[in-house]
Amino acid sequence: MRAALLHGPGDLRIEEVGEPAGEITVTVEAATSCATDVKCLLYGHRILGPYPARFGHETVGRREDTGARVLVGDSVACGRCARCAAGHTQLCERMTWVLGGFAERIAAPAGALHAVPDGLDAAGAAIAEPLAAAVHAVARAGSSARAGARAAVLGGGTMGLMLARLLHLQGCDVTLADRHEERRAQATALGAHPVEVLAPGGFELVMEAVGRPQAWRAAIEAAAPGATVVLVGGCPAGSDVTLPSGPLHYAELDVRGAFHHTPAEVDHALTLLADGDVDWRAIVGATIGLDELGEALLRPNTGEARKLVVDPRRQAH
Ligand SMILES: [Zn+2]
Ligand SMILES: [Zn+2]
């Protein structure tokens, strides 16, 4: 079968490889791309195995044994470590990562699989993985994400757009900041007020979805006294983040991180997509074959924020 293999930073090849080995084999119908894949390609990533490594972690296909359509969750928590025992399975100390969606077939533990609701497209179901991370991040905001709250999302990438939609569904008054006009238009369609830059001090809830030290700082500066700030975008390893101490102390800001998701949040995300509460067509873009993946991941990140869909059944032309 054909698969995308990373041989080192910047070295992506599409190769003929052996069948994947694992509990359940899934024939891939769609694997969506995200910023993590670009990081995996350019710099490597702590969740990748040794090179040559398979990647792609937002994957939907058919089980070869039963024919059922499934989302291949990208992780399985051990269920036994201290963090799992405390209920934080998203932070499991011995997480098994399930990567390799950019391939004709992927093998996965049964525990990673989620049933896809009838009628939901493969590409739409694949974004349940990142949407589950957005669901988790909004849960981290707790009661700050209440109806009527002045909420801001910093960053109009696909994660920021999904966060804005979820906050809108909860009844928040949502402002989304992004410097790209096209992404501000996408935010409007999802129910948010678009701005280029967040005004300082005005928001009861700020969700950061950029993943740069400057954005973490801007998120804190946009928060009103007593507000909650949720940091969703991970800063690159080694980033030296200097946070403004005045607001943190005198304005009693509640600053929280949000990482990954739980299996229940993945199922919830699938339901939101199947019911149309989150319109996956607003987030998903062009479909490509495996051969176009390397070039597509390196394309400049401008214009609308949309996930690529890799359909490994498509042949190069
Ligand atoms: Zn992702
Ligand atoms: Zn664990």
XYZ file of C-alpha atoms and ligand atoms in Angstrom:
319
model
C 0.000 0.000 0.000
C 1.031 3.641 -0.392
C 1.803 5.880 2.561
C 3.371 9.249 3.328
C 6.606 8.691 5.232
C 8.711 11.295 7.019
C 12.401 10.436 6.671
C 13.627 13.492 8.581
C 12.824 17.189 8.956
C 11.562 18.468 5.603
C 11.906 15.036 3.955
C 8.455 13.675 2.999
C 8.175 10.787 0.558
C 5.211 8.817 -0.757
C 6.270 5.183 -0.776
C 5.045 1.646 -1.235
C 5.125 0.110 2.257
C 4.010 -3.097 3.976
C 0.518 -3.485 5.429
C 0.095 -1.724 8.789
C 0.252 -4.030 11.803
C -2.207 -3.593 14.648
C -5.483 -4.672 16.200
C -7.926 -3.224 13.614
C -7.109 -2.193 10.029
C -9.017 0.768 8.599
C -9.147 1.717 4.896
C -8.692 5.485 4.866
C -11.330 7.621 3.119
C -10.253 11.035 4.368
C -7.462 12.434 6.514
C -7.522 16.173 7.204
C -4.379 18.195 7.745
C -3.551 20.638 10.485
C -0.738 22.829 11.795
C 0.624 19.863 13.775
C 1.274 18.066 10.479
C 3.253 21.044 9.196
C 5.307 20.987 12.432
C 5.842 17.211 12.023
C 7.081 17.755 8.479
C 9.349 20.742 9.095
C 10.791 20.075 12.543
C 9.760 16.609 13.678
C 7.491 16.225 16.707
C 7.681 14.508 20.088
C 4.684 12.316 19.230
C 6.288 10.924 16.050
C 7.967 7.530 16.314
C 11.486 6.995 14.962
C 12.140 7.887 11.306
C 10.888 6.861 8.848
C 7.628 7.871 10.549
C 4.018 7.818 9.416
C 1.843 10.815 10.262
C -1.642 12.228 9.812
C -3.917 12.105 12.873
C -7.403 13.236 11.742
C -8.510 10.073 9.989
C -11.801 8.502 8.894
C -12.340 5.261 7.010
C -13.891 1.794 7.027
C -12.952 -1.046 9.345
C -11.785 -3.949 7.217
C -13.328 -6.503 9.607
C -16.878 -5.108 9.928
C -17.115 -2.481 7.160
C -18.269 0.098 9.712
C -17.254 3.730 9.211
C -15.030 4.979 11.990
C -13.047 7.971 13.106
C -9.583 6.774 14.098
C -8.900 8.723 17.290
C -5.285 9.848 17.478
C -4.612 8.628 20.998
C -5.473 6.030 23.604
C -4.820 6.807 27.257
C -3.374 4.041 29.461
C -6.167 4.326 32.053
C -3.781 3.408 34.895
C -1.337 6.294 35.455
C -1.849 8.916 38.150
C -3.224 11.461 35.689
C -5.686 8.966 34.192
C -6.731 7.965 37.716
C -7.384 11.669 38.452
C -9.668 11.861 35.407
C -7.227 13.761 33.185
C -6.916 11.144 30.440
C -5.947 13.845 27.923
C -2.737 14.272 29.952
C -1.965 10.527 30.230
C 1.697 9.859 31.060
C 1.771 6.782 28.806
C -0.395 7.908 25.904
C -0.383 5.679 22.825
C -0.457 7.963 19.791
C -2.159 6.571 16.691
C -0.640 8.266 13.649
C -0.498 7.354 9.972
C -3.710 8.648 8.407
C -1.842 9.848 5.322
C -1.836 6.326 3.898
C -4.173 3.916 2.149
C -4.655 1.972 5.373
C -3.987 2.525 9.072
C -3.944 0.062 11.966
C -5.358 1.136 15.316
C -6.276 -0.271 18.712
C -10.034 -0.859 18.981
C -10.085 1.670 21.815
C -9.110 4.458 19.397
C -12.131 3.975 17.135
C -15.330 6.056 17.227
C -18.464 5.239 15.229
C -19.252 7.883 12.576
C -22.920 8.969 12.629
C -24.890 7.999 9.496
C -25.002 10.695 6.839
C -21.823 12.497 7.928
C -19.187 12.740 5.186
C -15.741 11.268 5.816
C -14.105 14.703 5.511
C -16.649 16.163 7.916
C -16.122 13.378 10.442
C -12.332 13.727 10.276
C -12.454 17.209 11.771
C -14.131 15.778 14.877
C -10.575 15.255 16.132
C -9.600 18.968 16.206
C -13.186 19.967 17.060
C -12.931 17.736 20.137
C -9.877 19.763 21.204
C -11.982 22.915 20.785
C -14.794 21.319 22.842
C -12.211 20.531 25.521
C -10.857 24.092 25.466
C -14.350 25.566 25.904
C -14.930 23.139 28.788
C -11.700 24.487 30.337
C -13.259 27.968 30.213
C -15.891 26.638 32.634
C -18.629 29.057 33.723
C -16.839 31.928 31.943
C -18.292 30.601 28.671
C -21.813 31.473 29.842
C -24.622 32.926 27.727
C -24.169 36.657 27.252
C -20.478 36.682 28.220
C -18.206 39.018 26.238
C -15.872 36.403 24.759
C -12.905 36.891 22.442
C -11.022 34.451 20.258
C -7.535 35.436 19.211
C -6.619 33.876 15.869
C -8.887 32.912 12.961
C -7.206 29.683 11.917
C -9.372 26.571 11.836
C -9.043 26.128 15.619
C -10.010 29.749 16.292
C -13.006 29.471 13.968
C -14.204 26.291 15.696
C -13.803 27.922 19.135
C -15.795 30.952 17.952
C -18.588 28.698 16.706
C -18.762 26.714 19.961
C -18.844 29.908 22.062
C -21.595 31.282 19.803
C -23.590 28.054 20.340
C -23.270 28.619 24.109
C -24.799 32.071 23.694
C -21.619 34.104 24.231
C -21.174 37.461 22.514
C -18.136 36.435 20.442
C -15.447 38.662 18.914
C -12.759 37.038 16.760
C -9.502 38.821 15.932
C -7.442 38.010 12.861
C -5.412 40.139 10.484
C -6.659 38.223 7.398
C -9.809 39.718 5.879
C -10.865 36.299 4.490
C -10.766 34.730 7.964
C -12.749 37.596 9.457
C -15.413 36.878 6.823
C -15.409 33.192 7.826
C -15.817 34.221 11.487
C -18.833 36.369 10.606
C -20.495 33.395 8.903
C -19.974 31.333 12.070
C -21.623 33.919 14.316
C -18.718 36.070 15.582
C -17.967 39.797 15.294
C -14.692 40.132 13.394
C -11.939 42.613 14.326
C -8.311 42.999 13.291
C -6.949 43.461 16.806
C -8.571 42.907 20.223
C -9.153 46.033 22.287
C -7.339 45.742 25.626
C -9.198 44.950 28.812
C -12.652 44.369 27.384
C -13.396 40.649 27.545
C -14.658 38.347 30.283
C -13.270 35.329 28.446
C -10.328 35.269 26.032
C -9.353 32.135 24.114
C -5.944 32.220 22.429
C -5.611 30.094 19.270
C -2.436 31.337 17.624
C 0.386 29.562 19.444
C 2.956 32.351 19.722
C 4.342 34.060 22.831
C 3.099 37.468 21.609
C -0.415 36.031 21.267
C -0.367 34.666 24.830
C 0.551 38.167 25.995
C -2.116 39.829 23.813
C -4.741 37.418 25.174
C -3.933 38.446 28.751
C -3.965 42.134 27.832
C -7.427 41.767 26.234
C -8.908 40.322 29.441
C -11.110 42.374 31.774
C -10.527 42.211 35.542
C -11.711 38.845 36.868
C -11.661 37.286 33.399
C -10.622 33.808 32.330
C -7.922 33.350 29.683
C -7.566 29.953 27.992
C -4.341 29.279 26.096
C -5.179 26.799 23.332
C -2.311 27.292 20.880
C 0.903 25.653 22.043
C 4.020 27.838 21.931
C 7.044 26.320 20.161
C 9.433 24.480 22.487
C 11.888 26.869 24.116
C 9.666 29.944 23.685
C 10.396 32.442 26.406
C 6.999 33.883 27.294
C 6.973 37.088 29.327
C 3.532 37.697 30.760
C 2.342 41.057 32.114
C 2.389 40.636 35.887
C 0.094 43.606 36.657
C -3.095 42.140 35.143
C -2.286 38.655 36.413
C -2.128 39.872 40.014
C -4.248 43.011 40.360
C -6.967 41.965 37.907
C -7.139 38.398 39.306
C -6.990 36.807 35.875
C -7.558 33.078 35.734
C -5.143 31.767 33.103
C -5.595 28.145 32.004
C -4.039 25.871 29.433
C -6.076 23.540 27.235
C -4.542 20.457 25.665
C -6.016 17.661 23.570
C -9.350 15.996 24.396
C -11.083 12.993 25.930
C -12.899 10.173 24.059
C -16.282 11.560 25.212
C -15.365 14.945 23.711
C -14.602 13.233 20.379
C -18.063 11.630 20.371
C -19.631 14.984 21.266
C -17.754 16.624 18.368
C -19.045 13.953 15.957
C -22.608 14.715 17.100
C -22.130 18.479 16.629
C -20.915 17.848 13.061
C -23.635 15.317 12.214
C -26.359 17.659 13.537
C -24.971 20.607 11.551
C -24.359 22.727 14.675
C -20.802 23.056 13.402
C -20.784 23.221 9.597
C -17.709 21.256 8.542
C -17.946 22.732 5.028
C -17.022 26.110 6.545
C -13.724 24.664 7.808
C -12.745 22.084 5.173
C -11.140 22.970 1.833
C -9.816 21.156 -1.204
C -9.393 17.385 -1.502
C -5.997 16.157 -2.708
C -4.234 12.851 -3.251
C -1.194 11.618 -1.332
C 1.180 12.821 -4.045
C 0.145 16.443 -3.519
C 0.514 16.372 0.280
C 4.102 17.580 0.704
C 3.674 20.606 -1.508
C 0.257 21.421 -0.033
C 1.511 21.378 3.574
C 4.272 23.855 2.711
C 2.023 26.295 0.864
C 1.968 29.756 2.532
C -0.662 30.023 5.237
C -2.747 32.945 3.913
C -6.296 33.600 2.754
C -9.143 31.543 4.206
C -8.398 29.064 6.982
C -9.332 25.644 5.632
C -8.155 22.127 6.256
C -6.910 20.065 3.365
C -8.542 16.694 2.871
C -6.247 13.896 1.783
C -8.119 11.091 0.033
C -5.501 8.359 -0.540
C -7.784 6.661 -3.090
C -7.198 9.603 -5.465
C -4.506 8.944 -8.011
C -2.077 11.587 -9.273
C -2.869 12.985 -12.675
Zn -4.686 18.103 14.150
Zn -2.557 7.213 31.661
